């Protein structure tokens, strides 16, 4: 089987719902044992239940990616329970215009920027720092950071701080990739376009028309590229930002 992740241990952050839950489910379906992180333990538990119901292995790992000490303690706990972490998917993030108060930069204040940078950049750095040395020692690692088109291009929809955090994450991945390429560790970003929202989040209604493929993204669309990037077969793909957005050309 290609893209076989049997025997691998994965951590997926922010995987209690949405895109992250889809990524966790697909990594587990390929055989990885998955530590499902979320701020909210009950959300993470729901994803774990969905995975274990299909006979795959998953555990809850609730922590805040912006808290470095909590991250390092949680990763140590995951490694005690599942073994060394082979795959890290940095998915936790606060959304763009749809989730924050969309506002032009000139109308925002530092507290608003800090929230966006904390989770979308520091959160990524915290989790990478917690796993990178072990990956280098074992000469194998796969790091994927879920980014956004807003990190690659300028948009006039009031998401400048979010774009700064996501763009920072992309730059960080490129450096991590080069620093650790000879140690068998890859680091890539997956920049998403508009995803279909669950529940009350209807702000994207009608936006399908702006997407060449004609539909919003689904969690499984993102899970599939993460499975590939996490696989042995993707050893020569590193330092890249891969746009997964239904055909909108962003670079
Ligand atoms: N939804 C979109 O249209 C879209 C577009 C581009 C990029 N993205 C990116 O995709 C990723 C997932 O998006 P989504 O729409 O599924 O988000 P979501 O808000 O539906 O889910 C994110 C999950 O992350 C958790 N989380 C938030 N902050 C956290 C923290 N500090 N520590 C741990 N967990 C935390 C939340 O509790 C939540 O369960 C994010 O990085 C987002 O920026 C989403």
Coordinates of C-alpha atoms and ligand atoms in Angstrom, one line a residue:
X1 CA 0.0 0.0 0.0
X2 CA 1.4 3.5 -0.8
X3 CA 1.1 6.3 1.8
X4 CA 1.0 3.6 4.5
X5 CA 1.3 5.2 7.9
X6 CA 1.1 2.0 9.9
X7 CA 3.4 2.2 13.0
X8 CA 3.6 6.0 12.8
X9 CA 2.6 8.3 15.6
X10 CA 0.9 11.6 14.6
X11 CA -0.2 14.7 16.6
X12 CA -2.9 16.8 15.0
X13 CA -3.6 20.1 16.8
X14 CA -7.0 21.7 16.8
X15 CA -8.5 18.4 15.7
X16 CA -11.7 18.5 17.7
X17 CA -13.7 19.7 14.8
X18 CA -13.6 20.9 11.2
X19 CA -10.4 20.6 9.1
X20 CA -8.3 19.1 11.9
X21 CA -10.8 16.4 12.7
X22 CA -10.7 15.4 9.0
X23 CA -6.9 15.3 9.0
X24 CA -6.9 13.1 12.2
X25 CA -9.4 10.7 10.7
X26 CA -7.5 10.3 7.4
X27 CA -4.1 9.8 9.1
X28 CA -5.7 7.2 11.3
X29 CA -7.4 5.5 8.3
X30 CA -3.9 5.1 6.8
X31 CA -2.7 3.3 10.0
X32 CA -1.2 6.1 12.1
X33 CA -1.9 6.2 15.9
X34 CA -3.2 9.8 16.4
X35 CA -3.0 12.1 19.4
X36 CA -6.0 14.4 18.9
X37 CA -5.3 17.8 20.3
X38 CA -7.8 20.5 21.0
X39 CA -8.2 23.3 23.6
X40 CA -11.4 21.5 24.5
X41 CA -11.1 17.9 25.7
X42 CA -14.7 17.1 24.9
X43 CA -14.2 18.1 21.2
X44 CA -11.0 16.0 21.0
X45 CA -12.9 13.1 22.6
X46 CA -15.5 13.2 19.8
X47 CA -12.8 12.9 17.1
X48 CA -11.1 10.1 19.1
X49 CA -14.5 8.3 19.3
X50 CA -15.0 8.6 15.6
X51 CA -11.5 7.1 14.9
X52 CA -11.6 4.3 17.5
X53 CA -15.1 3.3 16.2
X54 CA -13.4 2.3 13.0
X55 CA -10.8 0.2 14.8
X56 CA -8.0 2.7 14.6
X57 CA -5.9 4.1 17.4
X58 CA -6.3 7.6 18.9
X59 CA -6.0 9.4 22.2
X60 CA -7.1 12.7 23.5
X61 CA -4.3 15.3 24.1
X62 CA -5.9 18.5 25.3
X63 CA -3.6 21.5 25.5
X64 CA -3.3 25.1 24.4
X65 CA -0.7 25.3 21.6
X66 CA 0.1 28.9 22.6
X67 CA 1.4 27.7 26.0
X68 CA 5.0 26.3 25.5
X69 CA 5.2 24.5 28.8
X70 CA 1.8 22.9 28.3
X71 CA 2.9 21.8 24.8
X72 CA 6.2 20.2 25.9
X73 CA 4.5 18.4 28.8
X74 CA 1.7 17.1 26.5
X75 CA 4.1 15.9 23.8
X76 CA 6.1 14.0 26.5
X77 CA 2.8 12.4 27.6
X78 CA 1.8 11.5 24.1
X79 CA 5.2 9.8 23.6
X80 CA 4.8 7.9 26.8
X81 CA 1.4 6.6 25.6
X82 CA 1.9 6.1 21.9
X83 CA 5.7 6.3 21.3
X84 CA 7.9 8.9 19.5
X85 CA 6.1 11.4 17.4
X86 CA 6.7 10.9 13.6
X87 CA 4.1 13.3 12.2
X88 CA 3.0 16.7 13.5
X89 CA 0.2 18.6 11.8
X90 CA -0.1 22.1 13.0
X91 CA -3.8 22.8 12.3
X92 CA -5.0 24.8 15.3
X93 CA -5.7 28.3 14.2
X94 CA -8.2 31.0 14.6
X95 CA -10.0 31.6 11.3
X96 CA -9.9 34.5 8.9
X97 CA -12.7 36.9 8.2
X98 CA -15.3 34.4 9.1
X99 CA -14.1 33.9 12.7
X100 CA -12.6 37.2 13.8
X101 CA -14.0 40.7 13.7
X102 CA -13.0 41.5 10.1
X103 CA -11.3 44.9 10.3
X104 CA -8.8 46.8 8.4
X105 CA -5.4 47.0 10.2
X106 CA -5.9 50.7 10.9
X107 CA -9.0 50.0 13.0
X108 CA -7.5 47.2 15.1
X109 CA -5.5 47.1 18.3
X110 CA -2.5 45.0 19.6
X111 CA -4.8 42.6 21.5
X112 CA -6.4 41.6 18.3
X113 CA -3.1 41.1 16.5
X114 CA -1.6 39.2 19.4
X115 CA -4.4 36.5 19.3
X116 CA -3.8 35.9 15.6
X117 CA -0.1 35.7 15.9
X118 CA -0.1 33.7 19.1
X119 CA -2.1 30.7 17.7
X120 CA -1.1 30.9 14.0
X121 CA 2.7 31.4 14.5
X122 CA 3.8 30.9 18.1
X123 CA 1.5 27.9 18.4
X124 CA 3.2 26.3 15.4
X125 CA 6.7 27.1 16.7
X126 CA 5.9 25.7 20.1
X127 CA 4.7 22.4 18.7
X128 CA 7.6 22.1 16.3
X129 CA 10.2 22.8 19.1
X130 CA 8.7 20.1 21.2
X131 CA 9.1 17.4 18.5
X132 CA 12.0 18.5 16.3
X133 CA 15.0 17.1 18.3
X134 CA 13.4 13.7 18.6
X135 CA 12.7 13.6 14.9
X136 CA 16.3 14.6 14.1
X137 CA 17.7 11.9 16.4
X138 CA 15.5 9.3 14.7
X139 CA 16.4 10.7 11.2
X140 CA 12.7 10.8 10.3
X141 CA 9.9 13.4 10.7
X142 CA 7.0 15.0 8.9
X143 CA 5.7 18.4 9.8
X144 CA 2.7 20.0 8.1
X145 CA 1.4 23.4 8.9
X146 CA -2.2 24.3 7.8
X147 CA -2.0 27.7 6.4
X148 CA -4.2 30.0 4.3
X149 CA -4.2 31.8 1.0
X150 CA -4.3 34.9 3.2
X151 CA -0.7 34.0 4.2
X152 CA 0.4 34.2 0.6
X153 CA -1.5 37.0 -1.1
X154 CA -3.0 40.3 0.0
X155 CA -6.8 40.4 0.5
X156 CA -9.0 43.3 1.2
X157 CA -11.3 41.5 3.7
X158 CA -9.9 42.7 7.0
X159 CA -7.6 39.7 7.9
X160 CA -4.2 41.4 7.9
X161 CA -3.1 40.1 11.3
X162 CA -4.3 36.6 10.4
X163 CA -2.4 36.8 7.1
X164 CA 0.7 37.9 9.0
X165 CA 0.4 34.9 11.3
X166 CA -0.2 32.5 8.5
X167 CA 2.5 34.0 6.3
X168 CA 4.9 33.8 9.2
X169 CA 4.1 30.2 9.6
X170 CA 4.9 29.6 5.9
X171 CA 8.3 31.3 6.2
X172 CA 9.0 29.4 9.4
X173 CA 8.3 26.1 7.6
X174 CA 10.7 27.0 4.8
X175 CA 13.6 27.6 7.3
X176 CA 12.7 24.5 9.4
X177 CA 12.8 22.5 6.1
X178 CA 16.3 23.6 5.2
X179 CA 17.7 23.4 8.7
X180 CA 16.6 19.8 9.1
X181 CA 16.6 18.4 5.5
X182 CA 19.7 16.2 6.1
X183 CA 18.0 14.7 9.2
X184 CA 15.1 13.2 7.3
X185 CA 12.6 15.8 8.5
X186 CA 10.3 17.5 6.0
X187 CA 8.3 20.7 6.8
X188 CA 5.6 22.0 4.5
X189 CA 2.6 24.3 4.5
X190 CA -0.8 23.6 3.1
X191 CA -2.5 26.9 2.3
X192 CA -6.3 26.5 2.2
X193 CA -8.9 28.3 0.3
X194 CA -12.5 28.6 1.5
X195 CA -13.7 25.6 3.5
X196 CA -17.3 24.6 4.0
X197 CA -18.3 25.5 7.5
X198 CA -20.5 23.5 9.9
X199 CA -23.4 24.8 11.8
X200 CA -24.2 28.4 12.0
X201 CA -21.3 29.6 10.0
X202 CA -23.1 30.6 6.8
X203 CA -20.9 33.6 5.9
X204 CA -19.5 31.6 2.9
X205 CA -22.9 31.1 1.3
X206 CA -22.7 31.8 -2.4
X207 CA -18.9 31.9 -2.5
X208 CA -18.8 28.6 -4.3
X209 CA -19.2 30.7 -7.5
X210 CA -15.7 32.2 -6.9
X211 CA -14.0 28.8 -6.8
X212 CA -13.1 27.2 -10.2
X213 CA -14.0 23.7 -9.0
X214 CA -17.4 25.1 -8.0
X215 CA -17.5 24.0 -4.4
X216 CA -16.1 24.8 -1.0
X217 CA -13.3 22.6 0.5
X218 CA -14.1 19.6 2.7
X219 CA -11.9 18.3 5.6
X220 CA -11.1 15.2 3.6
X221 CA -9.6 17.4 0.8
X222 CA -7.1 18.5 3.4
X223 CA -6.7 15.1 5.0
X224 CA -5.7 13.6 1.7
X225 CA -2.8 16.1 1.1
X226 CA -1.7 15.6 4.7
X227 CA -1.6 11.8 4.3
X228 CA 0.7 12.3 1.3
X229 CA 3.0 14.8 3.0
X230 CA 3.2 12.5 6.1
X231 CA 4.1 9.5 4.0
X232 CA 7.5 8.1 3.2
X233 CA 6.8 8.7 -0.5
X234 CA 6.9 12.5 0.1
X235 CA 10.5 12.5 1.3
X236 CA 11.6 14.8 -1.5
X237 CA 8.9 17.4 -0.9
X238 CA 10.0 19.9 1.7
X239 CA 9.9 23.7 2.3
X240 CA 6.9 24.1 0.1
X241 CA 3.6 25.9 0.4
X242 CA 1.0 23.8 -1.4
X243 CA -2.3 25.6 -2.2
X244 CA -5.4 23.5 -1.8
X245 CA -8.2 25.7 -2.8
X246 CA -10.3 24.4 -5.7
X247 CA -8.3 26.1 -8.3
X248 CA -7.8 29.7 -7.3
X249 CA -4.3 30.5 -8.5
X250 CA -2.4 32.3 -5.7
X251 CA 1.2 32.1 -6.7
Ligands
LIG1 N1 -12.1 27.3 7.5 C1 -11.5 27.9 6.5 O1 -12.2 28.4 5.5 C2 -10.0 28.0 6.5 C3 -9.4 28.7 5.4 C4 -8.0 28.8 5.4 C5 -7.3 28.2 6.4 N2 -7.9 27.7 7.5 C6 -7.1 27.1 8.6 O2 -7.4 25.8 8.8 C7 -7.3 25.4 10.1 C8 -8.5 24.8 10.7 O3 -9.6 25.6 10.4 P1 -11.1 25.2 10.8 O4 -12.0 26.0 10.0 O5 -11.3 23.7 10.9 O6 -11.1 25.8 12.3 P2 -12.2 25.6 13.5 O7 -12.3 26.9 14.3 O8 -13.4 24.9 13.0 O9 -11.4 24.5 14.4 C9 -10.2 24.8 15.0 C10 -10.1 24.0 16.3 O10 -8.8 24.4 16.9 C11 -9.0 24.5 18.3 N3 -8.1 25.5 18.8 C12 -8.2 26.9 18.7 N4 -7.2 27.5 19.3 C13 -6.4 26.5 19.9 C14 -5.3 26.4 20.7 N5 -4.7 27.6 21.1 N6 -4.8 25.3 21.1 C15 -5.4 24.1 20.7 N7 -6.5 24.1 20.0 C16 -7.0 25.2 19.5 C17 -10.5 24.9 18.5 O11 -11.0 24.6 19.8 C18 -11.2 24.2 17.3 O12 -11.7 22.9 17.8 C19 -6.9 26.7 10.9 O13 -5.5 26.8 11.0 C20 -7.4 27.8 9.9 O14 -6.7 29.0 10.1 C21 -9.3 27.5 7.5

